[in-house]
mmCIF file of C-alpha atoms and ligand atoms in Angstrom:
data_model
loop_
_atom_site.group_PDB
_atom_site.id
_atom_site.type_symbol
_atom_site.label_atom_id
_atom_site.label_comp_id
_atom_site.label_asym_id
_atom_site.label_seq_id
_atom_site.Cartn_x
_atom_site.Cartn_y
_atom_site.Cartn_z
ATOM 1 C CA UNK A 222 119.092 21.672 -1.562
ATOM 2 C CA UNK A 223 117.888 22.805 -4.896
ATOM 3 C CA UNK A 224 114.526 20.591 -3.937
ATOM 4 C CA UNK A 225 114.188 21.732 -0.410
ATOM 5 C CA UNK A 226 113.949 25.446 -1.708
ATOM 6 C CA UNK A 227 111.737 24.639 -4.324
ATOM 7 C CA UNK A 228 109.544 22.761 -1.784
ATOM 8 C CA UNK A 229 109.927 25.964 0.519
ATOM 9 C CA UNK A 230 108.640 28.090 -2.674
ATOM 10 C CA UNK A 231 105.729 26.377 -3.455
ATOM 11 C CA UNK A 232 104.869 26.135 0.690
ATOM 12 C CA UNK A 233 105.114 29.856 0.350
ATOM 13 C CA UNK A 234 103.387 30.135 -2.769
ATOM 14 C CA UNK A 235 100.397 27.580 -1.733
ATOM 15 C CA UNK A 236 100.160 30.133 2.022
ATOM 16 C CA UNK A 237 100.214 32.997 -0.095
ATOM 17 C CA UNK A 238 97.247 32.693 -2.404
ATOM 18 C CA UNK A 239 95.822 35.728 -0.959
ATOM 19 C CA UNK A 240 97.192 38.641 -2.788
ATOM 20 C CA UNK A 241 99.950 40.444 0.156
ATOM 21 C CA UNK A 242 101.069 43.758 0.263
ATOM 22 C CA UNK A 243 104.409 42.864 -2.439
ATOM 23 C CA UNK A 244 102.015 41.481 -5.105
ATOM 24 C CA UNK A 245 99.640 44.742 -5.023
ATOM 25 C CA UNK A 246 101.051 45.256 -8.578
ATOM 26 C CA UNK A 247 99.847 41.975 -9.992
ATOM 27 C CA UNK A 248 96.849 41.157 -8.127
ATOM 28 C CA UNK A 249 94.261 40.987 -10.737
ATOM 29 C CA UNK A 250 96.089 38.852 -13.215
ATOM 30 C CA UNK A 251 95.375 35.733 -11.807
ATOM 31 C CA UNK A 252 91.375 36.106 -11.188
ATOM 32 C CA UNK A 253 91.029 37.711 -15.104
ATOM 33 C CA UNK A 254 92.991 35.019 -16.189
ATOM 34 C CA UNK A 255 90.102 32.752 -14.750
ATOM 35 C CA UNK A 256 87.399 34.832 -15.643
ATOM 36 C CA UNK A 257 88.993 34.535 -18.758
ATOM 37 C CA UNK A 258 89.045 31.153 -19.253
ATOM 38 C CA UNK A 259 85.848 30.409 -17.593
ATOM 39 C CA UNK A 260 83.915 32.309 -20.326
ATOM 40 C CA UNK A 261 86.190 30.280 -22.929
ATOM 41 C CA UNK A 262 84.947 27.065 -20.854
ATOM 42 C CA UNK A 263 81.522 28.252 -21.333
ATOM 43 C CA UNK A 264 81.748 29.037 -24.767
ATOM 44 C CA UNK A 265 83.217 25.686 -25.654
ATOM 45 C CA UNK A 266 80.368 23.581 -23.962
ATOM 46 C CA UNK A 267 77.817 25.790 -25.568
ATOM 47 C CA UNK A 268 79.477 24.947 -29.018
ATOM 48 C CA UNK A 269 79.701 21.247 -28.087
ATOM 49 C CA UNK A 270 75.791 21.145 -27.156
ATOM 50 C CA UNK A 271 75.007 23.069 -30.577
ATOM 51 C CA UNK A 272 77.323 20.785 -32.504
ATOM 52 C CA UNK A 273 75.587 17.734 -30.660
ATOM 53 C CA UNK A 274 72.283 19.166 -31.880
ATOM 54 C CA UNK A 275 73.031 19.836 -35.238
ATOM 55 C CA UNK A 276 74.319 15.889 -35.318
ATOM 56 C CA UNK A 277 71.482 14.280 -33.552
ATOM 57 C CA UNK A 278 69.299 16.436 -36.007
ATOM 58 C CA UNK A 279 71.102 14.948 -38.706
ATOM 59 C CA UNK A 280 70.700 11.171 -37.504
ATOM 60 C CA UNK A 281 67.343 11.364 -37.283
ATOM 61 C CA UNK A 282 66.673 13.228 -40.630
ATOM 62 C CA UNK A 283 69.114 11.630 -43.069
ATOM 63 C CA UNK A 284 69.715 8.990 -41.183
ATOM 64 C CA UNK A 285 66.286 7.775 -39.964
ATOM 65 C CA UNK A 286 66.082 4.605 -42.159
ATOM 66 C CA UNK A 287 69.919 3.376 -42.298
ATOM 67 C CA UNK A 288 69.768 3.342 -38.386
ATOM 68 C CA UNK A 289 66.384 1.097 -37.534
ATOM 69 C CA UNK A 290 63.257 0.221 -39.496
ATOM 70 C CA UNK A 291 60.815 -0.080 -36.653
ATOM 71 C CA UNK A 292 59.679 -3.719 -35.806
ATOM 72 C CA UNK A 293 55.803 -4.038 -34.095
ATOM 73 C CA UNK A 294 54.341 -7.321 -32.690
ATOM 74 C CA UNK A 295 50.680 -6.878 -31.903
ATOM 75 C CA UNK A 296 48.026 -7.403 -29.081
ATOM 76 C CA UNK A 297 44.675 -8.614 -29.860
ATOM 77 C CA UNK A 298 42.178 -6.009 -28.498
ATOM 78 C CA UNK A 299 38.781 -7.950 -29.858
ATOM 79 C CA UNK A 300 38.379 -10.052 -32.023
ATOM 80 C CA UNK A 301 34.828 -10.000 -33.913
ATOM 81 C CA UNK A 302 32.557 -12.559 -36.244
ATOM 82 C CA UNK A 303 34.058 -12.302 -40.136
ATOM 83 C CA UNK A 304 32.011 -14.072 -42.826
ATOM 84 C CA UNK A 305 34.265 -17.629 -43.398
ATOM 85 C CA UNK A 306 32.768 -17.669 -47.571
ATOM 86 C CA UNK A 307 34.584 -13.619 -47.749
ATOM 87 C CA UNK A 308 37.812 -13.807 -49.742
ATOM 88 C CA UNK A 309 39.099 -10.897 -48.284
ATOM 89 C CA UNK A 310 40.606 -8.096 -50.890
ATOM 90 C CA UNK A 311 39.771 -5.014 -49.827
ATOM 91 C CA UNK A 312 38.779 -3.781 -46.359
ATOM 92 C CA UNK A 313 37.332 0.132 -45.112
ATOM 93 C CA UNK A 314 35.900 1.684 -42.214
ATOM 94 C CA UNK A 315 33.111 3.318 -42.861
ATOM 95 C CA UNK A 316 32.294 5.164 -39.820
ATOM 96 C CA UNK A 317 29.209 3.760 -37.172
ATOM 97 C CA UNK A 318 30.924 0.287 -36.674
ATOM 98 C CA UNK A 319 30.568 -0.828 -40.453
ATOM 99 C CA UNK A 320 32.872 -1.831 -42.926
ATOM 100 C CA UNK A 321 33.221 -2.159 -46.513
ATOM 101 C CA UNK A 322 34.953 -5.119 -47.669
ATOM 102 C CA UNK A 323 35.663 -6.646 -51.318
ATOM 103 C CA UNK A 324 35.790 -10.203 -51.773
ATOM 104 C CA UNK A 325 37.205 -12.130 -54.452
ATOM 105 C CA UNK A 326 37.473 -15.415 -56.214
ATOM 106 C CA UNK A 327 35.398 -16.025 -59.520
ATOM 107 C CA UNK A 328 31.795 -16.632 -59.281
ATOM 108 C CA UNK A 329 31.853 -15.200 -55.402
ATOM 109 C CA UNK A 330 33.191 -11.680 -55.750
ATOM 110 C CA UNK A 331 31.140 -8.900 -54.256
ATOM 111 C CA UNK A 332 31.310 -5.680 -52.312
ATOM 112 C CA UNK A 333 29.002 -5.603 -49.356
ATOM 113 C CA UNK A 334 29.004 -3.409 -46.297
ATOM 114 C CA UNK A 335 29.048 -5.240 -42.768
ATOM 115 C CA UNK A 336 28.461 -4.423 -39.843
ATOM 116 C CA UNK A 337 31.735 -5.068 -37.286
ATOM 117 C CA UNK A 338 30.330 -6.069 -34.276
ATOM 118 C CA UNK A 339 28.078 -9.223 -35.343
ATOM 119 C CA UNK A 340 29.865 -9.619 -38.891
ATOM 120 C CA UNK A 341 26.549 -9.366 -40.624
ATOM 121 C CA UNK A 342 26.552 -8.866 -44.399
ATOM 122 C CA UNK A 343 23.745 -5.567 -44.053
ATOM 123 C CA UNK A 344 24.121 -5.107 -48.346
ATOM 124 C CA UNK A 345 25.534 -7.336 -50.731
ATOM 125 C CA UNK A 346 26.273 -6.503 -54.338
ATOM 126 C CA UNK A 347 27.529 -9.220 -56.404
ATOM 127 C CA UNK A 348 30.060 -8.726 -59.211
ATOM 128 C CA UNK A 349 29.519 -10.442 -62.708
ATOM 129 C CA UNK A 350 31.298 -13.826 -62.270
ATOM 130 C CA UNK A 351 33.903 -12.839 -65.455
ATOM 131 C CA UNK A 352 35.407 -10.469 -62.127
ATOM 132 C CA UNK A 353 37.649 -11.185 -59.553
ATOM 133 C CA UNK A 354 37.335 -8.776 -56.582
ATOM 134 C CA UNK A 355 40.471 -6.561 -55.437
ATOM 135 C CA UNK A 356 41.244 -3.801 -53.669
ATOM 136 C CA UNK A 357 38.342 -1.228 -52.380
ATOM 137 C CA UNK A 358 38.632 2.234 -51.187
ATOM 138 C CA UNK A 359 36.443 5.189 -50.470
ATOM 139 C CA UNK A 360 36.681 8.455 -51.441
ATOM 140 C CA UNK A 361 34.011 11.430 -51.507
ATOM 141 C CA UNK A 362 31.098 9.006 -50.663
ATOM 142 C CA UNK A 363 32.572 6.764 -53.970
ATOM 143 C CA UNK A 364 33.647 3.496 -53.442
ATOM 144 C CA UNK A 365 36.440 2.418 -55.776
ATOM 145 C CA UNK A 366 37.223 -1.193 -56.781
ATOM 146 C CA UNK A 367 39.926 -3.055 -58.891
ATOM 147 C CA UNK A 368 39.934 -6.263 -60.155
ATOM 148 C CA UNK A 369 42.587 -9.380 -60.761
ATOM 149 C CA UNK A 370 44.114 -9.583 -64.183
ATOM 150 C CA UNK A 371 42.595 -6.810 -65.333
ATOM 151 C CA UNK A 372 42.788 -3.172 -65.675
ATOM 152 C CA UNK A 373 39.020 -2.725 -65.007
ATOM 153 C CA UNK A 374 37.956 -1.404 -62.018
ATOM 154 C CA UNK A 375 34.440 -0.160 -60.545
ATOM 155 C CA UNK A 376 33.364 3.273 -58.940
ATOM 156 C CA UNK A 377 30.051 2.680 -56.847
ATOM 157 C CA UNK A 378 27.750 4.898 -54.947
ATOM 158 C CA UNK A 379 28.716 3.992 -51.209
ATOM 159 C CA UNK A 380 24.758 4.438 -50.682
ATOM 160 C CA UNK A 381 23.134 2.141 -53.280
ATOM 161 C CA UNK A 382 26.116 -0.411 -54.162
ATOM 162 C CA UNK A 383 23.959 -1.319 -57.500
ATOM 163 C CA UNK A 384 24.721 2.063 -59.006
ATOM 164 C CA UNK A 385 28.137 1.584 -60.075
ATOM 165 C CA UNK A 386 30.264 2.622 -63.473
ATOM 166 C CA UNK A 387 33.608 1.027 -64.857
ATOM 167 C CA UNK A 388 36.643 2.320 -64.952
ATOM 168 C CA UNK A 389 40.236 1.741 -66.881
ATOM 169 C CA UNK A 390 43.417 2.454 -64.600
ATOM 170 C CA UNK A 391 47.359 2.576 -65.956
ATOM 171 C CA UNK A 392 48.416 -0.190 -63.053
ATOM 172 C CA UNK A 393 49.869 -3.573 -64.412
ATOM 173 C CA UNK A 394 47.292 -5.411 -62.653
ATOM 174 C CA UNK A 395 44.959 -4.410 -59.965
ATOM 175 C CA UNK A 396 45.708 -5.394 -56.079
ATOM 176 C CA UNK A 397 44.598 -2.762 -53.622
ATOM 177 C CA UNK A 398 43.499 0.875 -52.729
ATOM 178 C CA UNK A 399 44.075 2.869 -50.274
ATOM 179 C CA UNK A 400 43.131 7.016 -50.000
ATOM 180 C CA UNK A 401 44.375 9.940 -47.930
ATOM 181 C CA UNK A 402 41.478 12.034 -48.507
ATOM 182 C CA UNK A 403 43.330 13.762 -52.200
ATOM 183 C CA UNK A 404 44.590 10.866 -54.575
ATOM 184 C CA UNK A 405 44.350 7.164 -54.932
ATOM 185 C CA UNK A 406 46.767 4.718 -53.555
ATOM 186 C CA UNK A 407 47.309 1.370 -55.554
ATOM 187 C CA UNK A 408 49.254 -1.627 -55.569
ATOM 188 C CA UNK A 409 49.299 -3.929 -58.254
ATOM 189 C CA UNK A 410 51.417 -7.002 -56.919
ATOM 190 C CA UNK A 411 54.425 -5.729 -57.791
ATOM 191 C CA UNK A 412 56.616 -3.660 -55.321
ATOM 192 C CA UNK A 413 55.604 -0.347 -57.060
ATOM 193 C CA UNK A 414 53.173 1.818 -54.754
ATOM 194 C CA UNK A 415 51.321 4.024 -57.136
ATOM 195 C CA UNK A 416 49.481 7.466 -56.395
ATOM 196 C CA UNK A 417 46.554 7.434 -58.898
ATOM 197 C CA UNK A 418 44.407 10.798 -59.680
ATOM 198 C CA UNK A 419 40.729 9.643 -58.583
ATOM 199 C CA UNK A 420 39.389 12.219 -61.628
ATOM 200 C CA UNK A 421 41.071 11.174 -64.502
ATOM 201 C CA UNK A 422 42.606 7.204 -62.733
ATOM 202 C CA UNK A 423 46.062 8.032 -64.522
ATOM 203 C CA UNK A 424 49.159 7.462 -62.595
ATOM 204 C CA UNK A 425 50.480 10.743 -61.383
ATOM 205 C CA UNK A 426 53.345 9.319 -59.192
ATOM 206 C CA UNK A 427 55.256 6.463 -58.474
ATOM 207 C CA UNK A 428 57.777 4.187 -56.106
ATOM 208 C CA UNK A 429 59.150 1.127 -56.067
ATOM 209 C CA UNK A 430 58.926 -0.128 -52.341
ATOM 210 C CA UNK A 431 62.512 -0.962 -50.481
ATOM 211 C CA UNK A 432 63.303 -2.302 -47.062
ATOM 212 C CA UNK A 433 66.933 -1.645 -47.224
ATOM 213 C CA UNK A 434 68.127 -2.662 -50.226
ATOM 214 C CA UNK A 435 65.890 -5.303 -51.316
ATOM 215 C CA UNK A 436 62.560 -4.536 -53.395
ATOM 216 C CA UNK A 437 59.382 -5.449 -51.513
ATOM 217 C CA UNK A 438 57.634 -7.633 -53.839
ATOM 218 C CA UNK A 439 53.746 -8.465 -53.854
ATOM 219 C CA UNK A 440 52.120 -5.572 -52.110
ATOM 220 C CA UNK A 441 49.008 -6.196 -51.348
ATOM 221 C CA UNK A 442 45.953 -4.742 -49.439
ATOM 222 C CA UNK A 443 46.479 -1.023 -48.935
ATOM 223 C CA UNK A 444 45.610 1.156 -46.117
ATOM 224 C CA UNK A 445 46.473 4.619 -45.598
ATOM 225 C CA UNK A 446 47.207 5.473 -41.699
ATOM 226 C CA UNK A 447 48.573 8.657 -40.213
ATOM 227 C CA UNK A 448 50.495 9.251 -43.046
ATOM 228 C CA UNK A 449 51.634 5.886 -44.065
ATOM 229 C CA UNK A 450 50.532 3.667 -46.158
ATOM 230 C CA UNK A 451 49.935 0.426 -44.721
ATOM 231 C CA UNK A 452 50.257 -2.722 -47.070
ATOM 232 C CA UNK A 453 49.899 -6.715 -46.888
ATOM 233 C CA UNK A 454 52.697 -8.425 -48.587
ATOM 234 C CA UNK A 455 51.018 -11.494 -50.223
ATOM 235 C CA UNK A 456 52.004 -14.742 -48.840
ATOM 236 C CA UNK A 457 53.335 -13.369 -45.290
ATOM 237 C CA UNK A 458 52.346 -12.589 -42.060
ATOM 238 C CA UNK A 459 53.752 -9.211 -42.133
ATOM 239 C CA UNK A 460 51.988 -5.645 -42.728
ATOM 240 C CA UNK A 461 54.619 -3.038 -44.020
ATOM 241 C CA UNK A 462 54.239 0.565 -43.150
ATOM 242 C CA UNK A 463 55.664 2.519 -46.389
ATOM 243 C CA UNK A 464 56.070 6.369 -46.301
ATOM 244 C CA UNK A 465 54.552 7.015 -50.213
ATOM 245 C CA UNK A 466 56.903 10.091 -50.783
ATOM 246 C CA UNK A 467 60.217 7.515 -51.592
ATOM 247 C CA UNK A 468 58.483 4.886 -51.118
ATOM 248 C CA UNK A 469 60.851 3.275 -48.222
ATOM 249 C CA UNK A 470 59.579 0.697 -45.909
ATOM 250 C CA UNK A 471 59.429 2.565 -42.392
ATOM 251 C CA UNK A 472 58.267 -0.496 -40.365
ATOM 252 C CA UNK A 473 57.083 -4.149 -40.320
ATOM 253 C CA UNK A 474 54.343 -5.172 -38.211
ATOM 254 C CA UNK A 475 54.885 -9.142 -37.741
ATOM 255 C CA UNK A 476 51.078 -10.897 -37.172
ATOM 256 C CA UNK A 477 51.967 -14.897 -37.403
ATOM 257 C CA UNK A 478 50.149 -15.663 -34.090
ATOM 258 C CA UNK A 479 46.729 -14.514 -35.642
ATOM 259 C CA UNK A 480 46.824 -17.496 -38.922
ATOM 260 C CA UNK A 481 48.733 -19.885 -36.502
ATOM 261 C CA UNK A 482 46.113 -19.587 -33.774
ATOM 262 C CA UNK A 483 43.084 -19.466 -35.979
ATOM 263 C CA UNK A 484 44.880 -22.621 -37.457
ATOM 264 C CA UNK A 485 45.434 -23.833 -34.235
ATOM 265 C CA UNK A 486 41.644 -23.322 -33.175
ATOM 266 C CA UNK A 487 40.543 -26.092 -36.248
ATOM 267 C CA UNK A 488 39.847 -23.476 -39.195
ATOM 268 C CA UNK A 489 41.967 -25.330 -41.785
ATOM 269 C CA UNK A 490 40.056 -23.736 -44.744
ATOM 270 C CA UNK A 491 41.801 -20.446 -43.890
ATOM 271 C CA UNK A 492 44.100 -18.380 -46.455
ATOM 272 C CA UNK A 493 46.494 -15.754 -45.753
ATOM 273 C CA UNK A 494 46.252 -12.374 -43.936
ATOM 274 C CA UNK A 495 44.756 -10.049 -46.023
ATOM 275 C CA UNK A 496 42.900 -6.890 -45.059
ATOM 276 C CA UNK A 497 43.525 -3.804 -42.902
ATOM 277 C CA UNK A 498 40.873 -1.123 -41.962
ATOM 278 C CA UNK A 499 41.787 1.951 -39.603
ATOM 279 C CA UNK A 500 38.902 4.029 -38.132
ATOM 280 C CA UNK A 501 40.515 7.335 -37.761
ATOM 281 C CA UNK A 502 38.262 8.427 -35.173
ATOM 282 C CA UNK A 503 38.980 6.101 -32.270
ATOM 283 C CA UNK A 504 42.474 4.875 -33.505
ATOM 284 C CA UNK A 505 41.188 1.264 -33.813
ATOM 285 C CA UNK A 506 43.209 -0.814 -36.219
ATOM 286 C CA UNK A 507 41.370 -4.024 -37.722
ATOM 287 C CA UNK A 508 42.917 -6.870 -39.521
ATOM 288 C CA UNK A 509 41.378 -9.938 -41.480
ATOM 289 C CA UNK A 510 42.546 -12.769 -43.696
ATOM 290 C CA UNK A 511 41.029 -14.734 -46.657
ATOM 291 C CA UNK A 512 38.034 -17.045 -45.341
ATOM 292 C CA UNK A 513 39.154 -15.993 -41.886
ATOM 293 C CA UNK A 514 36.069 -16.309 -39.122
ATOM 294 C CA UNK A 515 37.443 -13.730 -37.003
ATOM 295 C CA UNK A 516 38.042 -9.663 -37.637
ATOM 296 C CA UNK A 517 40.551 -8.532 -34.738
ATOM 297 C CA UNK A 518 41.125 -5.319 -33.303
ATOM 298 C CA UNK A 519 44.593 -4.961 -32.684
ATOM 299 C CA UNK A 520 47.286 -2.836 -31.048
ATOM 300 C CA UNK A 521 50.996 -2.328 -31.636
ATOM 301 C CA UNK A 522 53.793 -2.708 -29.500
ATOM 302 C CA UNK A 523 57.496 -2.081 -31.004
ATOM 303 C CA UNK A 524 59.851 -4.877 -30.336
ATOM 304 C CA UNK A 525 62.831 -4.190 -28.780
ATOM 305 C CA UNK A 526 64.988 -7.217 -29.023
ATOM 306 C CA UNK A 527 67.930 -7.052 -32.193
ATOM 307 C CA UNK A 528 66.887 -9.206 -34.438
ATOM 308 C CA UNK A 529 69.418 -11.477 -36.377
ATOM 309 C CA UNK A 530 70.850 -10.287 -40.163
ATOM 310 C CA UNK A 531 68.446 -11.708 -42.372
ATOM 311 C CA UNK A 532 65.593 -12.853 -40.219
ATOM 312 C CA UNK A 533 63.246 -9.857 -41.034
ATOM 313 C CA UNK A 534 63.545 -10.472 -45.055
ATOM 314 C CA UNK A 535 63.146 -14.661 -44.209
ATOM 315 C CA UNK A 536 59.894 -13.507 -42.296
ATOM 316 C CA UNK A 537 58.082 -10.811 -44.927
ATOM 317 C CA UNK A 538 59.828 -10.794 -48.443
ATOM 318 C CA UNK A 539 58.830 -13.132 -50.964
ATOM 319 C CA UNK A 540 60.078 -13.803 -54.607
ATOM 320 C CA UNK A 541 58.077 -11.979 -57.627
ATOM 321 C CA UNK A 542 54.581 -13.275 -58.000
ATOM 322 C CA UNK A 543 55.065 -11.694 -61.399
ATOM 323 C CA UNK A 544 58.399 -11.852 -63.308
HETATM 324 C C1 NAG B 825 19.829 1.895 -56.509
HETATM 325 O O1 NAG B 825 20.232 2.120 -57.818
HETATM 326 C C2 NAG B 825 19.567 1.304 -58.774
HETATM 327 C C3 NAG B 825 20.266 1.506 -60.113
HETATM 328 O O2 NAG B 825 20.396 2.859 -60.436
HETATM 329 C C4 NAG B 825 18.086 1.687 -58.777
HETATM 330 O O3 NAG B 825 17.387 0.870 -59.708
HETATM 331 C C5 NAG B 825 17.525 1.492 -57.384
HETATM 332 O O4 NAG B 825 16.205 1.951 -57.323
HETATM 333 C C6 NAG B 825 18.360 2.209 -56.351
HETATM 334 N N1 NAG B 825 17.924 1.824 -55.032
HETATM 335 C C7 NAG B 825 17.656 2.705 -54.086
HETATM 336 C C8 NAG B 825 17.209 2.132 -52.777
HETATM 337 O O5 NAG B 825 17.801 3.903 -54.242
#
């Protein structure tokens, strides 16, 4: 009974939605009641959304490089003539299809400008045979060059490569260069990245280069790109991207196919990748190796696929050259 009346009540109460003549007193509580809480409902999703933002903001500030280091394979775009007798150390664009490369080894060391499209050695400067050829960079129409084992490096005139004075620098040893226009970039084999004023060549800032936790030993070649600087790690395949305010490694870009193809083509005399040039206004990328035939013009794609724990750090970190 007790159900059946309850049952009647709510029938009555479902019919009755519509405000009758007995409810004229209490008509308006139910809709303000929903205005009510519809504003509340708005309010809440609005604070959701802002607290979402703030979050997301969060992630990709602070938490950038816990989250994903960004992985790139490559795409050859062209590949160009490279003098097989350059031991690739340092590598510019120069504007008008030339380069500036240093080349290394005692007895064979130079800096020479080239031209990219038939490889052609256009001027050739020869270093004094007691110098091994390193990095090469050029800033204000100066080309600056360091040299292994040593702290001596070279400024020339990027117009007449025989007018050239010597330098000192504060590095350990002297690997590459790379500029941004202000200051110097310089590696030194080591996994300290070094920002070197071009005036005085004194140190004015320095990181040690991480990909997580693990130092990023042997830097190599330098190139400044958009920002980053752009480095070889000696005895890999692999081109880290660095950001040179914490020095943190913001991405690899993995390049075996180029050595294992040139291999596979019959150069055996080749030596590891070594080399990267940018021309900033086209957005070409160009990469070379030690004795390597071929320049190539190259591309980035990111990866997408996970790799495994530990297959990144197998692939582009090596042990201390130096100890
Ligand atoms: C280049 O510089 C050298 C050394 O200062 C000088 O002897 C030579 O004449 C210069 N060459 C040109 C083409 O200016």
């Amino acid at each position: 009974m007790a159900t059946g009346s309850l049952r009647r009540r709510l029938n009555k109460r479902s019919s009755d939605r519509r405000p009758q003549a007995p409810m004229a007193s209490r008509p308006n509580f139910p809709s303000y009641y929903r205005r009510t809480s519809l504003i509340l409902f708005i309010f809440l999703i609005l604070g959701v959304f802002v607290l979402l933002g703030i979050s997301s903001n969060m992630w990709s500030t602070v938490g950038y490089g816990a989250i994903s280091t960004g992985i790139y394979s490559i795409e050859v775009v062209n590949a160009f003539p490279h003098d097989p007798n350059a031991f690739t150390q340092g590598l510019l664009y120069a504007g008008h299809d030339t380069l500036f490369e240093s080349t290394g080894l005692y007895g064979r060391s130079s800096v020479r400008k080239v031209d990219i499209q038939t490889g052609k050695v256009e001027v050739l400067q020869e270093m004094d045979s007691r110098y091994f050829g390193e990095g090469l960079t050029l800033l204000g129409g100066r080309l600056f060059q360091v040299t292994w084992l040593t702290k001596i490096g070279f400024e020339y005139d990027r117009n007449n490569l025989s007018k050239f004075e010597k330098f000192t620098h504060q590095m350990q040893d002297g690997w590459g260069l790379a500029t941004d226009g202000k200051v110097l970039f310089g590696s030194d084999g080591t996994s300290m990245l070094y920002k070197i004023d071009p005036q005085t060549l004194k140190v004015i800032d320095k990181h040690v280069v991480k990909y997580k936790d693990h130092e990023v030993h042997n830097l190599n070649e330098l190139e400044f790109i958009k920002g980053e600087v752009w480095a070889n790690v000696y005895q890999t395949d692999c081109i880290a991207r660095i950001s040179h305010y914490d020095g943190r490694v913001l991405g690899w870009i993995l390049l075996p196919n180029l050595r294992e193809g040139l291999l596979a083509a019959g150069n055996h005399g080749i030596d590891v990748l070594n080399g990267i040039a940018w021309d900033s206004d086209t957005n070409r990328i160009f990469v070379t190796g030690k004795l390597w035939p071929k320049l190539f013009e190259i591309k980035l794609h990111p990866i997408k696929k996970r790799f495994k724990d530990g297959a990144i750090e197998q692939l582009c970190l090596r042990k201390a050259f130096f100890n």
